[in-house]
Amino acid sequence: MDHFSDRAGRLFAEEVDLAAIAAAVGTPVYVYSTATLVRHFTVFRDALAGLVSPAGEAPLVAYAVKANPNLSVVATLARLGAGADVVSAGELARALAAGVPPERIVFSGVGKTRAEMAAALTAGIYQVNVEGEAELHALSAVATALGVEAPVALRINPGVDAKTHAKISTGLADNKFGIPLDRIPAAYALATSLPGLRPVGIGAHIGSQLTDLAPLEATFATLGELVRDLRAAGMPVERVDLGGGLGIPYRSDQPAPPTPADYGALVRRATEGWNVRLLCEPGRMIVGNAGVLVSRVVTVKPGDARTFVVVDAAMNDLLRPSLYGAWHHIRALSPDSGTMVATVVGPVCETGDTFAEDRTIDRVSEGDLIAFMTAGAYGATMASTYNSRPLVPEVLVDGDRWALVRPREEIDAQLAREAVAPWLT
Ligand SMILES: *Cc1c(COP(=O)(O)O)cnc(C)c1O
């Protein structure tokens, strides 16, 4: 459910005509809907309502900043009470700048540097999710040097097949993430013994765009057994982080993924009697449907075998199709009711710069505006300047108002960041 809709044959974001934004800002441009962000966050939070900790705390919904780190997006969610799951010092700085209180920030990631650990501990974040024994030693050293105590949760690798795309599966034994299950009790004991660490719990995140709850159910069962085993061994477990990963509908011709309510029911069932504070790290589920990428048709080019629609967005603006073979619904902003079979490509000099192959789309011609739907997650954040294309701008809509929340990068600014070696001038 999102707030992009047709009004008299034109695609609107809430009360704003997307063509008006394209005219003002140019294309390509990402447009996000506040109402959709609010709705998705609220639906997710409400699905977990009542699951309070022994101290009466509601679950911490730590939005995975990497899905869409735009400051205005994070600030919108922070105002609703969201926390942040960050995976770098940059995301930590963003979350803080967007107004997420440190006590709602969780730091995840498989390769935190000591400088990043120090930044997180200095900020006083809620929890560091640790992914290995060596990281425990490093974090202990950093915390001790700073004279603080680091709240630590261990990320387990449950050895579960998340049944998603191989590049976004993270819970298999041979994925780089987490600590193998059989080493968790010893690692937890190690965390208890090292100075500067306060072990608070465990967590898991098995992958992204999960369309089947069974792997999550298996993972939660494993987490539940661990909670019991650790406690039986005399170790305190106050929190369990259930990770993110809930899939969203990209294609209307495929079965709908589980809803937040389905997920909430599973969490309710699986975590009964745990007596912990729950944490979740949803990313895509919150922002995916809240964004579109608006682009203009540069030319329509008949080939021998197929018709190419060349648009002004490219793989550097929206990488998911070339990286994962991901599908984004493509539509005209003002469809004329005709259709065509087209291969939609960007102008970048790579054959992989393809958004859709031989797909039936709204009939378009040169100059028409199109939208890539469901582009709010892992869209702008993965953009690059490949082919010396300026970083794509971003707009936030709220009701009938909108704001340019990241302007298009100027090519001069891109050049100004570089230096010609002195011997070449
Ligand atoms: C990417 C990631 C998430 C968010 O995943 P989504 O599929 O966007 O919900 C949550 N936690 C961790 C540790 C991640 O790496």
Coordinates of C-alpha atoms and ligand atoms in Angstrom, one line a residue:
M1 CA 0.0 0.0 0.0
D2 CA 1.5 3.3 -1.0
H3 CA 0.5 6.9 -1.7
F4 CA 1.4 7.1 -5.4
S5 CA -1.9 7.2 -7.4
D6 CA -3.4 8.2 -10.7
R7 CA -5.3 11.5 -10.7
A8 CA -7.0 12.2 -14.0
G9 CA -4.4 10.2 -15.9
R10 CA -1.4 11.6 -14.2
L11 CA 0.8 9.9 -11.5
F12 CA 0.8 11.8 -8.2
A13 CA 2.8 11.4 -5.1
E14 CA 0.2 12.2 -2.4
E15 CA -1.1 15.6 -3.6
V16 CA 1.8 16.5 -5.8
D17 CA 1.9 15.9 -9.6
L18 CA 5.2 14.0 -10.3
A19 CA 5.5 15.8 -13.7
A20 CA 5.6 19.1 -11.8
I21 CA 8.6 17.8 -9.8
A22 CA 10.3 16.6 -12.9
A23 CA 9.8 20.0 -14.5
A24 CA 11.2 21.8 -11.6
V25 CA 14.1 19.5 -10.6
G26 CA 14.8 17.7 -13.9
T27 CA 15.2 14.0 -14.4
P28 CA 16.2 11.5 -13.2
V29 CA 14.9 12.2 -9.7
Y30 CA 13.9 10.0 -6.8
V31 CA 10.7 11.0 -5.1
Y32 CA 9.7 9.8 -1.6
S33 CA 6.2 9.9 0.0
T34 CA 6.0 10.8 3.7
A35 CA 2.6 9.3 4.1
T36 CA 3.9 6.0 2.8
L37 CA 6.9 6.1 5.2
V38 CA 4.6 6.9 8.1
R39 CA 2.2 4.2 7.1
H40 CA 4.8 1.4 6.8
F41 CA 6.6 2.3 10.0
T42 CA 3.3 2.4 11.9
V43 CA 2.0 -0.8 10.4
F44 CA 5.2 -2.6 11.3
R45 CA 5.3 -1.1 14.8
D46 CA 1.7 -2.0 15.4
A47 CA 2.2 -5.6 14.3
L48 CA 4.5 -5.9 17.3
A49 CA 2.3 -4.0 19.7
G50 CA 2.1 -5.4 23.2
L51 CA 5.3 -7.5 23.0
V52 CA 6.9 -5.6 25.9
S53 CA 10.0 -6.5 27.8
P54 CA 9.9 -7.4 31.5
A55 CA 10.7 -3.7 32.2
G56 CA 7.8 -2.7 30.0
E57 CA 9.7 -1.5 27.0
A58 CA 8.1 -1.9 23.5
P59 CA 10.3 -3.5 20.8
L60 CA 12.9 -1.2 19.4
V61 CA 12.3 -0.8 15.7
A62 CA 15.7 0.2 14.5
Y63 CA 15.3 1.2 10.9
A64 CA 18.2 -0.1 8.7
V65 CA 19.6 3.1 7.5
K66 CA 21.5 1.5 4.6
A67 CA 18.2 0.9 2.8
N68 CA 17.7 4.7 2.4
P69 CA 20.0 7.0 4.3
N70 CA 18.6 10.3 3.1
L71 CA 18.6 12.6 6.1
S72 CA 14.9 13.6 5.6
V73 CA 13.8 10.0 5.3
V74 CA 15.7 9.1 8.5
A75 CA 14.4 12.3 10.3
T76 CA 10.8 11.4 9.3
L77 CA 11.2 8.0 10.8
A78 CA 13.0 9.3 13.9
R79 CA 10.0 11.6 14.7
L80 CA 7.8 8.5 14.7
G81 CA 10.0 6.9 17.3
A82 CA 12.2 4.8 15.1
G83 CA 15.7 3.8 16.1
A84 CA 18.5 3.2 13.6
D85 CA 20.5 0.2 12.6
V86 CA 23.8 1.5 11.3
V87 CA 26.7 -0.3 9.6
S88 CA 29.3 2.4 9.3
A89 CA 30.6 5.6 11.0
G90 CA 28.9 7.5 8.2
E91 CA 25.5 6.0 8.9
L92 CA 26.0 6.6 12.6
A93 CA 26.7 10.3 11.9
R94 CA 23.6 10.4 9.6
A95 CA 21.3 8.8 12.2
L96 CA 22.5 11.3 14.9
A97 CA 22.2 14.2 12.5
A98 CA 18.7 13.1 11.6
G99 CA 17.7 13.2 15.2
V100 CA 17.8 9.5 16.2
P101 CA 18.7 9.5 19.9
P102 CA 21.8 7.4 20.6
E103 CA 19.8 5.1 22.9
R104 CA 17.9 4.0 19.9
I105 CA 20.9 3.2 17.7
V106 CA 22.3 -0.3 17.0
F107 CA 25.6 -0.7 15.2
S108 CA 25.8 -3.9 13.0
G109 CA 28.3 -5.0 10.4
V110 CA 31.0 -7.5 9.8
G111 CA 34.0 -5.2 9.6
K112 CA 33.8 -2.4 12.1
T113 CA 37.1 -0.5 12.5
R114 CA 38.3 0.6 15.9
A115 CA 37.7 4.2 14.9
E116 CA 34.0 3.3 14.1
M117 CA 33.7 1.4 17.5
A118 CA 35.1 4.5 19.2
A119 CA 32.6 6.8 17.5
A120 CA 29.7 4.5 18.4
L121 CA 30.8 4.2 22.1
T122 CA 31.5 7.9 22.4
A123 CA 28.0 8.6 21.1
G124 CA 26.6 6.3 23.7
I125 CA 24.6 4.0 21.4
Y126 CA 22.2 1.3 22.6
Q127 CA 24.0 -1.8 21.4
V128 CA 26.9 -3.0 19.3
N129 CA 26.1 -6.2 17.3
V130 CA 29.4 -8.2 17.3
E131 CA 30.1 -10.7 14.6
G132 CA 33.3 -12.4 15.8
E133 CA 35.5 -13.3 18.7
A134 CA 38.3 -11.0 17.5
E135 CA 35.9 -8.2 17.3
L136 CA 35.0 -8.8 21.0
H137 CA 38.7 -8.3 21.9
A138 CA 38.9 -5.2 19.7
L139 CA 35.8 -3.7 21.2
S140 CA 36.9 -4.5 24.7
A141 CA 40.2 -2.6 24.0
V142 CA 38.4 0.4 22.6
A143 CA 35.8 0.6 25.4
T144 CA 38.5 0.2 28.1
A145 CA 40.6 2.9 26.5
L146 CA 37.6 5.2 26.5
G147 CA 36.6 4.2 30.0
V148 CA 33.1 3.1 29.0
E149 CA 31.2 -0.1 29.0
A150 CA 30.0 -1.4 25.6
P151 CA 26.6 -3.1 25.4
V152 CA 27.2 -6.1 23.2
A153 CA 24.9 -8.5 21.4
L154 CA 26.3 -11.4 19.5
R155 CA 25.1 -11.9 15.9
I156 CA 24.6 -15.6 15.3
N157 CA 25.0 -17.3 11.9
P158 CA 22.1 -19.7 12.2
G159 CA 23.1 -21.7 9.1
V160 CA 19.7 -21.0 7.5
D161 CA 18.9 -20.7 3.8
A162 CA 16.8 -17.5 3.6
K163 CA 15.6 -18.6 0.1
T164 CA 16.4 -15.2 -1.4
H165 CA 18.8 -13.9 -4.0
A166 CA 22.3 -15.2 -3.3
K167 CA 23.8 -11.7 -3.2
I168 CA 21.5 -10.7 -0.3
S169 CA 21.4 -14.0 1.6
T170 CA 23.4 -13.6 4.9
G171 CA 22.4 -16.5 7.1
L172 CA 24.1 -19.4 5.4
A173 CA 27.1 -21.1 7.1
D174 CA 29.4 -20.0 4.3
N175 CA 28.2 -16.4 4.3
K176 CA 30.6 -14.0 6.0
F177 CA 28.1 -12.8 8.6
G178 CA 27.7 -13.7 12.2
I179 CA 29.3 -16.2 14.6
P180 CA 28.6 -19.9 14.0
L181 CA 26.0 -21.3 16.3
D182 CA 28.3 -23.8 18.1
R183 CA 30.7 -21.1 19.1
I184 CA 28.1 -18.7 20.6
P185 CA 28.2 -20.0 24.2
A186 CA 32.0 -19.7 24.4
A187 CA 31.9 -16.3 22.7
Y188 CA 29.2 -15.1 25.1
A189 CA 31.3 -16.3 28.0
L190 CA 34.2 -14.5 26.5
A191 CA 32.2 -11.3 26.3
T192 CA 31.3 -11.7 29.9
S193 CA 34.9 -12.0 30.9
L194 CA 36.4 -9.2 28.9
P195 CA 36.7 -5.8 30.5
G196 CA 34.6 -2.9 29.0
L197 CA 31.9 -5.2 27.6
R198 CA 28.4 -5.9 28.9
P199 CA 26.8 -8.7 27.0
V200 CA 23.1 -7.9 26.6
G201 CA 21.8 -10.4 24.2
I202 CA 21.9 -12.1 20.8
G203 CA 20.6 -11.5 17.3
A204 CA 20.4 -12.6 13.8
H205 CA 19.8 -11.2 10.3
I206 CA 19.5 -13.9 7.6
G207 CA 19.0 -11.9 4.5
S208 CA 16.9 -9.4 2.6
Q209 CA 13.7 -9.5 0.4
L210 CA 12.5 -12.7 2.3
T211 CA 9.3 -13.9 0.8
D212 CA 8.9 -16.9 3.0
L213 CA 8.6 -16.8 6.7
A214 CA 9.8 -20.4 7.3
P215 CA 13.5 -19.5 7.4
L216 CA 12.7 -16.7 9.9
E217 CA 10.7 -19.1 12.0
A218 CA 13.6 -21.5 12.0
T219 CA 16.0 -18.7 13.0
F220 CA 13.8 -17.4 15.8
A221 CA 13.5 -21.0 17.1
T222 CA 17.3 -21.2 17.2
L223 CA 17.5 -17.9 19.0
G224 CA 15.0 -19.1 21.5
E225 CA 17.0 -22.2 22.3
L226 CA 20.1 -20.1 22.7
V227 CA 18.4 -17.8 25.1
R228 CA 17.5 -20.8 27.2
D229 CA 20.9 -22.4 26.9
L230 CA 22.8 -19.2 27.8
R231 CA 20.6 -18.5 30.8
A232 CA 21.0 -22.1 31.9
A233 CA 24.7 -21.5 31.9
G234 CA 24.2 -18.5 34.1
M235 CA 24.6 -15.8 31.5
P236 CA 22.2 -12.9 31.4
V237 CA 20.2 -12.3 28.1
E238 CA 18.1 -9.2 28.2
R239 CA 17.6 -8.5 24.5
V240 CA 17.1 -10.4 21.2
D241 CA 17.6 -8.7 17.9
L242 CA 15.4 -10.3 15.2
G243 CA 17.1 -8.5 12.3
G244 CA 15.3 -7.2 9.2
G245 CA 14.7 -8.8 5.8
L246 CA 10.9 -8.8 5.3
G247 CA 10.2 -8.8 1.6
I248 CA 7.9 -6.4 -0.3
P249 CA 5.9 -6.8 -3.5
Y250 CA 7.8 -5.7 -6.6
R251 CA 5.6 -7.5 -9.1
S252 CA 1.9 -7.7 -9.1
D253 CA 2.0 -11.0 -11.1
Q254 CA 3.8 -12.8 -8.3
P255 CA 2.4 -14.0 -4.9
A256 CA 2.3 -11.3 -2.3
P257 CA 5.0 -11.6 0.3
P258 CA 4.1 -12.1 4.0
T259 CA 2.5 -8.9 5.5
P260 CA 3.8 -7.2 8.6
A261 CA 0.8 -8.7 10.4
D262 CA 1.9 -12.2 9.3
Y263 CA 5.4 -11.3 10.6
G264 CA 4.0 -9.9 13.8
A265 CA 2.0 -13.1 14.4
L266 CA 5.1 -15.2 13.9
V267 CA 7.2 -13.0 16.3
R268 CA 4.4 -13.2 18.9
R269 CA 4.3 -17.0 18.6
A270 CA 8.1 -17.6 18.4
T271 CA 9.2 -15.3 21.2
E272 CA 6.6 -16.3 23.8
G273 CA 8.2 -16.7 27.2
W274 CA 11.6 -15.2 26.2
N275 CA 11.2 -12.3 28.6
V276 CA 13.5 -10.1 26.7
R277 CA 13.4 -6.7 24.9
L278 CA 12.9 -7.4 21.2
L279 CA 14.7 -5.4 18.5
C280 CA 14.0 -5.4 14.8
E281 CA 15.9 -3.9 11.9
P282 CA 13.6 -3.5 9.0
G283 CA 14.8 -1.5 6.0
R284 CA 13.2 -2.3 2.7
M285 CA 9.8 -3.0 4.3
I286 CA 9.7 0.6 5.5
V287 CA 11.0 2.5 2.5
G288 CA 10.8 0.3 -0.6
N289 CA 7.3 1.3 -1.6
A290 CA 7.7 4.8 -0.4
G291 CA 9.9 5.9 -3.4
V292 CA 9.9 6.1 -7.1
L293 CA 12.5 7.0 -9.7
V294 CA 11.2 9.4 -12.3
S295 CA 13.0 9.4 -15.6
R296 CA 12.5 10.8 -19.1
V297 CA 12.6 8.9 -22.4
V298 CA 15.6 10.1 -24.3
T299 CA 14.8 8.1 -27.5
V300 CA 13.0 5.1 -28.7
K301 CA 15.3 3.0 -30.9
P302 CA 14.1 0.2 -33.0
G303 CA 16.6 -2.6 -33.2
D304 CA 16.6 -5.7 -35.5
A305 CA 15.3 -8.0 -32.8
R306 CA 13.7 -5.6 -30.2
T307 CA 12.7 -2.0 -29.5
F308 CA 14.9 -0.1 -27.1
V309 CA 13.5 2.6 -24.9
V310 CA 16.5 4.6 -23.8
V311 CA 15.8 6.6 -20.7
D312 CA 17.9 9.2 -18.8
A313 CA 18.2 7.1 -15.7
A314 CA 20.9 4.5 -15.7
M315 CA 22.4 1.7 -13.7
N316 CA 24.4 4.2 -11.7
D317 CA 21.2 5.7 -10.5
L318 CA 19.3 2.5 -9.8
L319 CA 21.6 -0.5 -9.6
R320 CA 19.3 -3.2 -8.5
P321 CA 18.3 -4.5 -11.9
S322 CA 21.9 -4.9 -13.1
L323 CA 23.2 -6.1 -9.7
Y324 CA 20.5 -8.6 -8.7
G325 CA 18.4 -8.9 -11.8
A326 CA 15.7 -7.1 -9.8
W327 CA 12.4 -6.2 -11.2
H328 CA 10.9 -2.7 -11.0
H329 CA 7.5 -2.0 -12.4
I330 CA 7.9 0.6 -15.1
R331 CA 5.0 2.9 -16.0
A332 CA 4.3 6.1 -17.9
L333 CA 3.5 9.1 -15.7
S334 CA 0.6 9.8 -18.1
P335 CA -0.2 6.6 -19.9
D336 CA -2.2 6.9 -23.1
S337 CA -3.7 3.4 -22.7
G338 CA -1.6 1.9 -25.5
T339 CA 1.2 -0.6 -24.8
M340 CA 4.5 -1.7 -26.4
V341 CA 7.0 -4.4 -26.0
A342 CA 10.3 -2.8 -25.1
T343 CA 13.7 -3.3 -23.6
V344 CA 14.3 -0.4 -21.3
V345 CA 17.9 0.7 -21.0
G346 CA 19.9 3.6 -19.6
P347 CA 22.6 5.5 -21.5
V348 CA 25.6 4.0 -19.6
C349 CA 28.1 2.1 -21.8
E350 CA 27.4 -1.4 -20.4
T351 CA 25.0 -3.9 -21.7
G352 CA 24.1 -4.6 -18.1
D353 CA 22.6 -1.1 -18.0
T354 CA 19.2 -2.7 -18.6
F355 CA 16.1 -2.2 -16.5
A356 CA 13.7 -4.5 -18.3
E357 CA 14.0 -6.9 -21.2
D358 CA 11.2 -7.4 -23.8
R359 CA 8.6 -6.2 -21.3
T360 CA 5.1 -5.0 -22.1
I361 CA 5.0 -1.4 -20.9
D362 CA 2.9 1.6 -21.4
R363 CA 3.4 3.0 -24.9
V364 CA 6.0 5.8 -24.6
S365 CA 7.8 8.1 -27.0
E366 CA 10.7 10.5 -26.9
G367 CA 10.3 13.1 -24.1
D368 CA 7.7 11.1 -22.1
L369 CA 8.1 10.7 -18.3
I370 CA 8.2 7.3 -16.8
A371 CA 8.5 6.0 -13.2
F372 CA 10.3 3.0 -11.8
M373 CA 8.1 2.0 -8.9
T374 CA 9.1 0.6 -5.5
A375 CA 12.5 2.3 -5.8
G376 CA 12.7 3.7 -2.3
A377 CA 15.0 1.0 -0.9
Y378 CA 18.5 0.3 -2.1
G379 CA 18.0 2.9 -4.9
A380 CA 19.6 6.3 -4.4
T381 CA 21.9 5.0 -1.8
M382 CA 23.6 2.7 -4.3
A383 CA 24.0 5.4 -6.8
S384 CA 27.4 6.2 -8.2
T385 CA 28.9 8.7 -10.6
Y386 CA 29.8 6.0 -13.2
N387 CA 30.2 7.5 -16.7
S388 CA 30.7 10.9 -14.8
R389 CA 27.0 11.2 -14.3
P390 CA 26.1 13.5 -11.4
L391 CA 24.6 11.9 -8.3
V392 CA 20.8 11.7 -8.7
P393 CA 18.7 14.2 -6.7
E394 CA 16.0 13.3 -4.1
V395 CA 12.7 14.9 -3.3
L396 CA 10.4 14.4 -0.3
V397 CA 6.7 14.9 -0.6
D398 CA 4.4 15.5 2.3
G399 CA 0.8 16.1 1.4
D400 CA 0.7 19.0 -1.0
R401 CA 4.2 20.2 -0.3
W402 CA 7.5 18.9 -1.5
A403 CA 11.2 19.7 -0.9
L404 CA 14.4 19.0 -2.8
V405 CA 16.2 17.1 0.0
R406 CA 19.3 16.3 -2.0
P407 CA 20.0 18.5 -5.0
R408 CA 21.5 17.1 -8.2
E409 CA 25.3 17.0 -7.9
E410 CA 26.8 19.7 -10.2
I411 CA 29.4 18.3 -12.6
D412 CA 31.7 21.2 -11.5
A413 CA 31.4 20.0 -7.9
Q414 CA 32.4 16.5 -9.0
L415 CA 35.5 17.9 -10.8
A416 CA 36.4 20.2 -7.9
R417 CA 36.8 17.2 -5.6
E418 CA 39.6 15.9 -7.7
A419 CA 43.1 17.2 -8.2
V420 CA 45.4 17.0 -11.2
A421 CA 48.8 15.7 -10.1
P422 CA 51.2 18.6 -9.8
W423 CA 53.5 17.2 -12.5
L424 CA 50.6 17.2 -15.0
T425 CA 49.7 20.9 -14.7
Ligands
LIG1 C1 20.6 -4.9 5.4 C2 20.3 -5.2 6.8 C3 19.1 -5.0 7.4 C4 17.9 -4.6 6.6 O1 17.5 -5.5 5.7 P1 16.1 -5.3 4.9 O2 16.0 -6.4 4.0 O3 16.2 -4.0 4.2 O4 15.0 -5.2 5.9 C5 18.9 -5.3 8.8 N1 20.0 -5.7 9.5 C6 21.2 -5.9 9.0 C7 22.3 -6.3 9.9 C8 21.4 -5.6 7.6 O5 22.6 -5.8 7.1

